[in-house]
XYZ file of C-alpha atoms in Angstrom:
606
model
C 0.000 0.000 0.000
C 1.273 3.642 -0.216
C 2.656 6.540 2.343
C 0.966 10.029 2.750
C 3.499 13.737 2.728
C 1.713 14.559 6.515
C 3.055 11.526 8.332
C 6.228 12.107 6.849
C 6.204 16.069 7.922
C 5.110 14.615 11.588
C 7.736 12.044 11.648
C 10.557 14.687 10.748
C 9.409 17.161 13.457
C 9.365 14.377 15.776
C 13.333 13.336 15.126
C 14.330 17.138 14.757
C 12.694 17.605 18.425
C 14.602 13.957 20.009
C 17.559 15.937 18.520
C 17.082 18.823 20.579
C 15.845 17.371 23.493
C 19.208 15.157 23.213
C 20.980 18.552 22.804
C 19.316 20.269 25.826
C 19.991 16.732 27.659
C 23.854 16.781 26.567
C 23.988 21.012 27.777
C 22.613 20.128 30.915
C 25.208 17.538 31.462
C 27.742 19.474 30.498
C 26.405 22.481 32.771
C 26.603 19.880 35.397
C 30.016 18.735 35.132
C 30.928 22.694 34.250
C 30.041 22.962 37.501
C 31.424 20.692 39.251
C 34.443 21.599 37.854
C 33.869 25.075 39.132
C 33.588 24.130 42.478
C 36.506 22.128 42.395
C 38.440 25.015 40.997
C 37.070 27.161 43.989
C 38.562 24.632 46.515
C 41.567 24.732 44.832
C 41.885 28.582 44.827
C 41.494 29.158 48.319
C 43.815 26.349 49.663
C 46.331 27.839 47.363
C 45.176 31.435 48.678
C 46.025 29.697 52.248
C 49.428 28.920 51.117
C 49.933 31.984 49.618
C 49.130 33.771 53.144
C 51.391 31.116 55.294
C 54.186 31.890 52.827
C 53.577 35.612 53.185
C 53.875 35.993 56.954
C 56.843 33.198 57.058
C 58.299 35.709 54.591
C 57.265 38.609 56.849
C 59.221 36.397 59.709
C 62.037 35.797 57.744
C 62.422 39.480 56.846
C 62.343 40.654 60.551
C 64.273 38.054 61.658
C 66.651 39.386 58.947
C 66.361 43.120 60.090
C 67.193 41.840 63.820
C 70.396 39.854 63.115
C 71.350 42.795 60.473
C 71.141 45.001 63.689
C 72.852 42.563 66.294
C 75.522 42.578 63.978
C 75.624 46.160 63.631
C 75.980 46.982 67.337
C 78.050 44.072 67.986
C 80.561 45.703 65.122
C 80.214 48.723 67.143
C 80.567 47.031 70.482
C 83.635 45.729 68.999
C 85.000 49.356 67.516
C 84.207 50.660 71.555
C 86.414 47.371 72.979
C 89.102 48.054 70.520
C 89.342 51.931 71.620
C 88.829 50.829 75.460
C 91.741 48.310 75.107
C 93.952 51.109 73.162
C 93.242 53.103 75.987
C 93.993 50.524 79.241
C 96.771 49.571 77.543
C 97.998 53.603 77.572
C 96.861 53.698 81.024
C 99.083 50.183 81.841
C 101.797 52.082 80.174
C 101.591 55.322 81.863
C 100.943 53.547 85.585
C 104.362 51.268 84.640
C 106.122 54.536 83.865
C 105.255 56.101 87.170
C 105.857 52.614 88.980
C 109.400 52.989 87.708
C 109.715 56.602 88.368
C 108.500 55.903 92.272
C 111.368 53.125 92.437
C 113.925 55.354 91.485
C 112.398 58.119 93.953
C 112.466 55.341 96.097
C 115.691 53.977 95.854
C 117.130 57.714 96.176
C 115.243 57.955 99.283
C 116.887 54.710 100.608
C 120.434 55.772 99.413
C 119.809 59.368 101.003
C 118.311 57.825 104.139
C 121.394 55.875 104.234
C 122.940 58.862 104.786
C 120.991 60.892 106.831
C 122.037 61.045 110.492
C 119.729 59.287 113.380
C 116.927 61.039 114.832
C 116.769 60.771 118.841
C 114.790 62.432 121.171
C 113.509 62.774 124.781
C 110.410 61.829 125.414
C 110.165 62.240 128.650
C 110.018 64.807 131.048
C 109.110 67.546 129.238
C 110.351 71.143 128.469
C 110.299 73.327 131.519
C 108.826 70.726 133.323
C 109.304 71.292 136.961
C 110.772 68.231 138.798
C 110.977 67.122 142.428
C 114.586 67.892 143.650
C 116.205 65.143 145.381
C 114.167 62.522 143.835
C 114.165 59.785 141.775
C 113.277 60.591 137.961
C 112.272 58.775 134.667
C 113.784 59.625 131.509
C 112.038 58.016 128.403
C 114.289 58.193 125.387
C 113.977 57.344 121.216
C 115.971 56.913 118.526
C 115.700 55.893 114.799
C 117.806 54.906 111.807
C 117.111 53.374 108.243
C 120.874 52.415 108.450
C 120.369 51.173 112.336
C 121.251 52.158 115.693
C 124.968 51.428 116.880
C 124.933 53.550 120.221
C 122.291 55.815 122.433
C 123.849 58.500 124.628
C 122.366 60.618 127.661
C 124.390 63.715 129.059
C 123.063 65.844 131.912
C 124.476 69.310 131.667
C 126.869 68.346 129.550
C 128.501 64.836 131.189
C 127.879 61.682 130.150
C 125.367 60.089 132.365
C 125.250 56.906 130.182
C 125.812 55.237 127.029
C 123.516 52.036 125.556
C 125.294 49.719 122.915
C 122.719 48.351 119.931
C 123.026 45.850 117.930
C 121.580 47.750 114.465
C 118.004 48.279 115.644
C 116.168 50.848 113.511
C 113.777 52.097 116.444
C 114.550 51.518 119.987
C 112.752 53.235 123.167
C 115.068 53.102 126.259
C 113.452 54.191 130.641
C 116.049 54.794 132.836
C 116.022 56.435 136.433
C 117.747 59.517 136.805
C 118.210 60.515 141.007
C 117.876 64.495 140.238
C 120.463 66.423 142.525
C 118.885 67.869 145.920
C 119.949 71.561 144.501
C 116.973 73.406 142.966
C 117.968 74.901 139.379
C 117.664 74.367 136.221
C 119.230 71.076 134.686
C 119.714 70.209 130.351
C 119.052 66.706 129.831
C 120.445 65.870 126.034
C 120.181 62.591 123.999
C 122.296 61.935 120.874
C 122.189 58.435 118.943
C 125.213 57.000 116.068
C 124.286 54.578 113.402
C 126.340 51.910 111.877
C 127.443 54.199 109.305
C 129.498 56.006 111.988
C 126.920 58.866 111.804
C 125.783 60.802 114.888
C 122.484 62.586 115.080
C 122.095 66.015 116.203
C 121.840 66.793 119.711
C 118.403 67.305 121.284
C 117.805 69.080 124.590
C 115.219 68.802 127.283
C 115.499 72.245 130.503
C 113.758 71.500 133.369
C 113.438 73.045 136.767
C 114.067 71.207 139.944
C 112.504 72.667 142.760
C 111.516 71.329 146.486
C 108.325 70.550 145.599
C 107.006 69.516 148.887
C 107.636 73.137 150.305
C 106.473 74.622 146.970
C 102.962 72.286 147.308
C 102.843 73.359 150.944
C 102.894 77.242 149.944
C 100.141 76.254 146.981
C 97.660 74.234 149.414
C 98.106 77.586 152.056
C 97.247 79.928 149.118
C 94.259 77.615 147.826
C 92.831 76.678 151.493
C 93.341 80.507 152.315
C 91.302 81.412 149.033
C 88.457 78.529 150.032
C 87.984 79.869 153.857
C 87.401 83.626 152.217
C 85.544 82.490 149.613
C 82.792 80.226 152.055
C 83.344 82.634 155.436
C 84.784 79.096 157.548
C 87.808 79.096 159.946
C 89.371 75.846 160.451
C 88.912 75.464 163.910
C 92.713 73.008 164.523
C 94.913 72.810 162.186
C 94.471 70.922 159.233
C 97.679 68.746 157.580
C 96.802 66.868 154.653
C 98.344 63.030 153.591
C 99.995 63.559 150.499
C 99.730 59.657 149.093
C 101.106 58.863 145.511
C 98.382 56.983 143.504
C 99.049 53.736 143.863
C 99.934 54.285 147.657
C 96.423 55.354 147.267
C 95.184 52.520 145.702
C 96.840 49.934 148.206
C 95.217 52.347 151.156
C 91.523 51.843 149.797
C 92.541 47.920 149.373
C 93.715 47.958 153.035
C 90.499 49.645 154.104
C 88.114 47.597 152.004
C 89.801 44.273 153.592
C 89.289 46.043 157.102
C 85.518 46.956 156.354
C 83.920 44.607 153.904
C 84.486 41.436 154.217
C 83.704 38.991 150.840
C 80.552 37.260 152.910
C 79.358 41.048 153.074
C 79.882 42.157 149.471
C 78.309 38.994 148.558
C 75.254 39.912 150.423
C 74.963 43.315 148.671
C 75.179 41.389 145.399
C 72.182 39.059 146.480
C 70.321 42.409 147.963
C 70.857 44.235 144.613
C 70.275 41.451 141.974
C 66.767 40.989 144.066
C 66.108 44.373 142.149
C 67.578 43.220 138.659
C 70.737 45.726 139.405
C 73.137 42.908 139.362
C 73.478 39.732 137.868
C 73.827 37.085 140.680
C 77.517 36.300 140.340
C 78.855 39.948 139.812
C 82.372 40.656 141.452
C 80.624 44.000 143.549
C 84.103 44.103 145.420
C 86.232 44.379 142.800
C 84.000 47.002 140.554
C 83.544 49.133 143.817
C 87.793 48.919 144.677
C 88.410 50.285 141.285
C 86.054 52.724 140.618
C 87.159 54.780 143.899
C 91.055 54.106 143.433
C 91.144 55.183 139.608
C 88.665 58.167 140.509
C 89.789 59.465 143.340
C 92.061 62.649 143.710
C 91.486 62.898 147.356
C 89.236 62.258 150.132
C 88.600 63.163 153.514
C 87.727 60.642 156.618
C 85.451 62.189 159.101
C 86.117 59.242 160.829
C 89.767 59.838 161.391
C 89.586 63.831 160.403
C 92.320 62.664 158.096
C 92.814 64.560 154.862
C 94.306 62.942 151.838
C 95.596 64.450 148.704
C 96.720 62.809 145.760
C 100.576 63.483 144.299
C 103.075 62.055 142.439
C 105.733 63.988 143.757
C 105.315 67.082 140.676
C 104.009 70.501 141.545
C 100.571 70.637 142.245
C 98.684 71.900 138.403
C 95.649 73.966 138.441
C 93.654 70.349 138.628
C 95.369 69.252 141.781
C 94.780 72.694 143.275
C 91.121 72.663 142.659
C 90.884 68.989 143.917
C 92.419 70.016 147.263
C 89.935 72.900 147.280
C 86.843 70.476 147.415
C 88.300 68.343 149.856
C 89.111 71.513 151.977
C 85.755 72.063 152.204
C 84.873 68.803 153.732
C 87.973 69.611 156.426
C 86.133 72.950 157.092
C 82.424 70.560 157.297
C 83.785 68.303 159.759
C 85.091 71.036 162.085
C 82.022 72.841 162.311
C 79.283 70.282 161.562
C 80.780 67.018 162.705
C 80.415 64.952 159.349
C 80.891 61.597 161.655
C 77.761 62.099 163.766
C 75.728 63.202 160.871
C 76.854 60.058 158.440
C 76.808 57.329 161.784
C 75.958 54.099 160.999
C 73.130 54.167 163.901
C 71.306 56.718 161.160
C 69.122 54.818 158.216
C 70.826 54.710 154.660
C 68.495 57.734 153.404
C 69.813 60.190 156.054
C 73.487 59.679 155.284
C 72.632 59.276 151.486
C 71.139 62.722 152.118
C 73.634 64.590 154.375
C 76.587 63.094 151.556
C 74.606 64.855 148.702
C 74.899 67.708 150.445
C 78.498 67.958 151.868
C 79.446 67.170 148.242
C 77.547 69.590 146.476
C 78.350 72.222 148.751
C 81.803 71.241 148.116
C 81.258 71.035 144.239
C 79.794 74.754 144.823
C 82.585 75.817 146.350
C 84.769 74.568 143.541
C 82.679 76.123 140.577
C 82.985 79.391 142.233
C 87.147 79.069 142.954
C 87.485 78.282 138.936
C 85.001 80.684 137.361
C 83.903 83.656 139.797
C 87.442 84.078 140.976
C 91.020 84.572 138.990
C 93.084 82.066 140.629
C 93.309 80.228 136.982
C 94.218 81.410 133.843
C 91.603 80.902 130.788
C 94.124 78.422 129.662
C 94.333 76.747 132.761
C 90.196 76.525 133.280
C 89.838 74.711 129.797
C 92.429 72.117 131.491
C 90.542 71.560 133.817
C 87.192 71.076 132.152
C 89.224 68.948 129.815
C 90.497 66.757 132.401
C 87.945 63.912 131.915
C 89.854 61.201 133.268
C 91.649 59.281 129.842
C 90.292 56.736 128.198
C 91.272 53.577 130.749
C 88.865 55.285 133.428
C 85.698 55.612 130.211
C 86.824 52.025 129.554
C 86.171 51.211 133.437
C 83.104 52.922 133.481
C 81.445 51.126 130.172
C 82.523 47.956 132.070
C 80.295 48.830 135.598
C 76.357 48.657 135.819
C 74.518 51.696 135.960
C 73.440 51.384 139.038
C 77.190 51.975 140.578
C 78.069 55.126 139.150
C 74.631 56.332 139.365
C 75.118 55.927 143.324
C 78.638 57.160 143.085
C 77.620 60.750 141.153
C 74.432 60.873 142.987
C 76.058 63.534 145.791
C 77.935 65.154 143.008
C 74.496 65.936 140.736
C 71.635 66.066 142.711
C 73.600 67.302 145.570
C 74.919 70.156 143.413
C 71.321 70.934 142.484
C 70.023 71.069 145.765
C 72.633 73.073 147.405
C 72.509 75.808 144.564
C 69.123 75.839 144.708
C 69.458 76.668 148.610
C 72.699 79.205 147.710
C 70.333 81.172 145.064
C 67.466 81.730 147.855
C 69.665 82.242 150.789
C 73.504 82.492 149.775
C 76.201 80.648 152.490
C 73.505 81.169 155.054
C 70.953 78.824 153.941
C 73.552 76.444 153.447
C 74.731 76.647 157.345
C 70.688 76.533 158.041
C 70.786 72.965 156.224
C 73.649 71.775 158.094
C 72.213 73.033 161.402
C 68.586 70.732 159.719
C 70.389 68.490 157.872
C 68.126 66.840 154.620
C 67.011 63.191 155.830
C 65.984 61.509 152.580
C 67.055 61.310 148.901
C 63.276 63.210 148.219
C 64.601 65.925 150.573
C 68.015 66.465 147.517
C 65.601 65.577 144.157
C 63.186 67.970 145.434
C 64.348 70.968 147.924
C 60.662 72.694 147.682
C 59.585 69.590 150.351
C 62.844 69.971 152.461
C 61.707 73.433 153.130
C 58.299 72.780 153.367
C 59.545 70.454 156.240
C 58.203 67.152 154.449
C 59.619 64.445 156.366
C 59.526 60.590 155.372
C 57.468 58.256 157.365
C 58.767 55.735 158.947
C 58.015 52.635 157.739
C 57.623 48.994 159.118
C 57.629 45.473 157.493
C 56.352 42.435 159.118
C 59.448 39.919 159.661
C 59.123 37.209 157.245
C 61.174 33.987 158.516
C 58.373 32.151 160.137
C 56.621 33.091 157.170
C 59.399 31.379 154.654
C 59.974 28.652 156.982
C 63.700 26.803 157.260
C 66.153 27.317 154.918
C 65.619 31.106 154.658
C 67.805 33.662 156.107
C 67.521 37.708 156.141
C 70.135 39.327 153.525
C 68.945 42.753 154.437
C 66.325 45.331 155.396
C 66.019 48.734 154.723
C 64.850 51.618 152.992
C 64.857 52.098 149.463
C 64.003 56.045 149.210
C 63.177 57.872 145.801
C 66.679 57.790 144.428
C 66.920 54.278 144.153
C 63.048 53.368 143.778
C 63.822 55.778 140.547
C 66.517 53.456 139.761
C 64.847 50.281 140.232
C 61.905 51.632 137.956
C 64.167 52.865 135.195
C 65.495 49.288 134.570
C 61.913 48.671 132.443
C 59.958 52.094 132.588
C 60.674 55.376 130.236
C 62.265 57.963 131.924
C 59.133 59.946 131.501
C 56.728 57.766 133.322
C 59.930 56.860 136.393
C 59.384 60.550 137.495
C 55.253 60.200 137.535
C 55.549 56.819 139.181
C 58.491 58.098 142.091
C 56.648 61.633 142.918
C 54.138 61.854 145.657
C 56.705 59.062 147.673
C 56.605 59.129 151.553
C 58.597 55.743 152.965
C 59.135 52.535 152.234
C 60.931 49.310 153.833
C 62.158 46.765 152.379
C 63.895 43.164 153.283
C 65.507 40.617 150.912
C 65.782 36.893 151.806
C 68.010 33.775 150.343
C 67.799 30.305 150.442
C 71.615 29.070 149.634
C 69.923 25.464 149.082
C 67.264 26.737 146.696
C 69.112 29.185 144.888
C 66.243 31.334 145.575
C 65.472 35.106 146.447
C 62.173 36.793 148.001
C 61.824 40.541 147.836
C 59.209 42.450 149.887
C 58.923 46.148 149.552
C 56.322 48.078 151.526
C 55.809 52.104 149.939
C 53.873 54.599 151.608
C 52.862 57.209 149.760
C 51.952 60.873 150.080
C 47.907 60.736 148.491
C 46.202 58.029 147.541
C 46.388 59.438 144.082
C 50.297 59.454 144.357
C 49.800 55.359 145.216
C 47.232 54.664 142.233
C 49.751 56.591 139.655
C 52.752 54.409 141.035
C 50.965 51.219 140.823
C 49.924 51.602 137.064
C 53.222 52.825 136.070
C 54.429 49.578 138.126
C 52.102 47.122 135.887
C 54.638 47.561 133.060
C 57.724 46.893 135.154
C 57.237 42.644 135.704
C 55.149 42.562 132.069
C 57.966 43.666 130.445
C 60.809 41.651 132.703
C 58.557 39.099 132.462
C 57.176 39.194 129.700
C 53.939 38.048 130.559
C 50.025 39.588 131.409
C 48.747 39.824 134.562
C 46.763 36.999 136.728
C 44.061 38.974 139.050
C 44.593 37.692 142.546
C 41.758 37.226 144.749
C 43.149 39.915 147.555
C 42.817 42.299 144.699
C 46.068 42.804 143.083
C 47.759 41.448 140.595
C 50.618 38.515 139.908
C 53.094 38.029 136.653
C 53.635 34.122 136.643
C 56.890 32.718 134.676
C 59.977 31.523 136.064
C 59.391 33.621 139.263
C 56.187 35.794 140.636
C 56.273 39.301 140.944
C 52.974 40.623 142.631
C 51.489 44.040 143.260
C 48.893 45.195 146.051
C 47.896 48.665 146.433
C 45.559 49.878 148.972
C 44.731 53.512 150.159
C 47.713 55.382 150.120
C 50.362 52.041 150.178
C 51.689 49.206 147.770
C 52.761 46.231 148.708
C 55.580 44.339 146.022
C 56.323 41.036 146.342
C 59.072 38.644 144.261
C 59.003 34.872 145.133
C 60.323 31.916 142.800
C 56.775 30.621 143.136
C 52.847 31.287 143.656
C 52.517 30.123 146.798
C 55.492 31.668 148.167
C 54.206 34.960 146.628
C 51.074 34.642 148.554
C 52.101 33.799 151.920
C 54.339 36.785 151.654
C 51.673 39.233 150.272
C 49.522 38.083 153.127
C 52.246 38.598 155.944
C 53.457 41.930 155.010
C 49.852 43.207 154.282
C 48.879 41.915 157.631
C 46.290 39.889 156.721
């Protein structure tokens, strides 16, 4: 059969639109893997942009690390150029300090060779030019020499003779003492000292004039001038004669040794140790005799004994100097106190240790008085000779004793010589000589009476005090080292050893009496203190007892323990208690509580 042209037409459009549809099929794949592709690139770009940034900053890196070690190497080449110059110039410096080494040798060496031939150097040391000397007595000549070249010989002539000749053996210093017996005629004699070296070479003569003179009549016309000058100048005749002991120091010092073996015995100085270390003044095994022994014999330049009306004077066998004079002026005085006031009855043992602590403050600052006026409102000394005096301190072995004593010592040996001097000026300003013969005709009776003269003249008198005795108390084994009374002076000291100096004064004002006792028990090794203080006001007792509190806190170093009697007890290794009632306190130290207690109790009465 046969086809028609439609179905043909129809059959043509259909294969023209497979072959587009396969076309759009075939785009679309190929958009699809286009894409892909795309993506893929994408990836690829920014990992590689990654890389590109890590390469950039290890570039950065590199580039600074670059710039750094381009500038360490800079400053080290400049560092280098600085060395180079620094060495240039130490090695100029070497040079120029080897130069001058080598220049000082030669200086040196000339200074040998000239030295070498210089003539010894000798000289008298001792005595001195114009020195007056004791005629008729023995004298020391100190004598040096020196030589580079060394000493062969050492000559002494006296006025021109050979008095003697020393043979050396090449020392280049020697020091030679000899003893020279001066003649009995006064004049004037030339000591002179020459020295020859082993070179043959004799040094040039050096001279020493001095005077002799009888120095013990020359000493006896001073002392009449200066004791003539002291009787005008206080309105006192010596009722006897007065001679004076004229003792060399050490004849001194073996005189006070003589005494103190006569008077103290060691049981008794070892009782005033155990009395005074019950008050922390002194450590338990302190040598009290020895300190005391050389604190008078090394300060000491006379003394008189009231005892004995014996007046010693210090001297060595020279003319008395302005010093000595004004020494024997002071101790004058105390010749001129005994005479009219009888120093002995006034300073008797039978009297407590306040009254004759009182009556020495003031013989001795009457006496210091006395001296203050002869050296500055007078014109026995020259302005030369008064800054001699102030000068005269004593040396450096007498500080170095001194550093090497407790407080408490000294403070009781310048006590008379301080407040003394205060209280008697203050009397000489109201009343001149006069109210100074008024005291001694009312002698002061307490240590208050010399701190504070405005209650010696208002006639305030210290109580007298009692204390219970404590042995039945203690029990065996206990024995009575000492009672007494303290007085203001020493109650100041006692406080002083833990208080400020501020609140001591507060604390010791207002004081009226006081007794004390200290006991020992050798088997124990143990102390008990008991102090009984009356006081002027109640208020005076409640100002000392607060100051007090801080006195065993601090030793102690512990807080109080309320007792049920109504004071108060610091426990450690000992007790200390406090009572105070009314216008009294009541101190108590005991090596234990109970002790403490039984103490309190008996010397409060209770």
């Amino acid at each position: 059969m046969k086809s028609s042209p439609s179905t043909a037409t129809v059959l043509i459009l259909l294969v023209l639109l497979l072959v587009v549809a396969a076309g759009f099929v075939f785009l679309f794949q190929a958009e699809l893997r286009f894409r892909d592709h795309l993506r893929t690139l994408s990836a690829e770009n920014e990992s590689l942009q990654a890389t590109q940034a890590e390469a950039e900053l290890e570039l950065s890196a590199a580039v600074a690390t670059r710039d750094a070690v381009a500038a360490d190497l800079a400053a080290a080449e400049s560092d280098s150029l600085t060395l180079e110059g620094q060495l240039v110039e130490s090695q100029q410096a070497l040079d120029a300090l080897n130069a001058e080494v080598e220049t000082l040798r030669g200086q040196l060496a000339d200074v040998a060779d000239q030295q070498q031939n210089e003539p010894p150097v000798a000289r008298i040391v001792s005595p001195l030019e114009a020195e007056a000397l004791p005629a008729g007595q023995p004298v020391q000549i100190v004598l040096v020499a020196g030589d580079a070249a060394g000493l062969s010989a050492l000559m002494l002539d006296v006025n021109g003779r050979r008095f003697s000749t020393y043979t050396l053996d090449g020392e280049k210093l020697y020091a030679r003492t000899l003893n020279w017996n001066a003649p009995a005629e006064e004049g004037e004699v030339v000591l002179t000292v020459t020295a020859t070296n082993l070179n043959d070479v004799t040094s040039a003569p050096q001279s020493t004039t001095v005077t002799l003179v009888d120095t013990e009549a020359r000493n006896a016309t001073i002392r009449a001038e200066v004791e003539a000058n002291v009787i005008a100048m206080r309105g006192l005749e010596p009722t006897t004669p007065i001679t004076p002991t004229v003792l060399t120091r050490d004849a001194l010092r073996q005189r006070l040794e003589n005494d103190f073996a006569a008077e103290i015995t060691p049981e008794e100085s070892q009782a005033d140790v155990l009395e005074l270390s019950a008050f922390d003044f002194l450590a338990a095994d302190f040598d009290l005799y020895a300190a005391q022994l050389a604190l008078q014999s090394e300060s000491i330049g006379g003394f008189y004994d009231p005892e004995t009306a014996e007046f010693v004077v210090v001297s060595d066998g020279a003319l008395l100097d302005p010093a000595a004079q004004w020494t024997h002026a002071h101790e004058f005085v105390h010749a001129l106190q005994d005479q009219h006031y009888d120093l002995e009855a006034l300073t008797d043992e039978a009297l407590d240790s306040e009254a004759r602590a009182a009556v020495r403050a003031l013989a001795e600052g009457e006496a210091e008085l006395v001296q203050s006026l002869y050296l500055f409102d007078n014109d026995f000394f020259t302005e030369e000779e008064i800054e001699a005096i102030r000068n005269n301190t004593g040396g450096e072995e007498q500080a170095d004793l001194l550093n090497t004593v407790p407080p408490v010592l000294i403070n009781d040996m310048i006590f008379p010589y301080t407040a003394g001097v205060d209280f008697v000026v203050e009397l000489y300003r109201e009343g001149g000589f006069a109210a100074i013969d008024a005291a001694w005709a009312n002698p002061p009776r307490s240590t208050e009476h010399i701190l504070h003269p405005d209650r010696y003249l208002a006639g305030d008198a210290p109580q007298i005090v009692a204390l219970a005795p404590l042995t039945a108390t203690l029990g065996a084994g206990w024995e009575l080292v000492d009672e007494d009374i303290m007085g203001e002076f020493y109650l100041r000291q006692y406080l002083a050893q833990q208080l400020p100096a501020s609140a001591v004064g507060r604390a010791a004002a207002g004081w009226g009496g006081d007794r004390y006792a200290v006991y020992h028990n050798a088997a124990a090794g143990a102390l008990v203190m008991a102090l009984r203080l009356v006081w002027d006001t109640p208020a005076d007792a409640q100002e000392f007892a607060a100051a007090y509190a801080d006195y065993p806190a601090a030793l102690l170093g512990v807080v109080a323990t309320p007792q049920p009697d109504g004071g108060n007890c610091w426990v450690a290794d000992e007790v200390i208690c406090l009572a105070q009632v009314e216008s009294e306190s009541f101190i108590v130290r005991a090596p234990d509580e109970a002790t403490a207690a039984a103490v309190m109790a008996a010397i409060r009465g209770n």
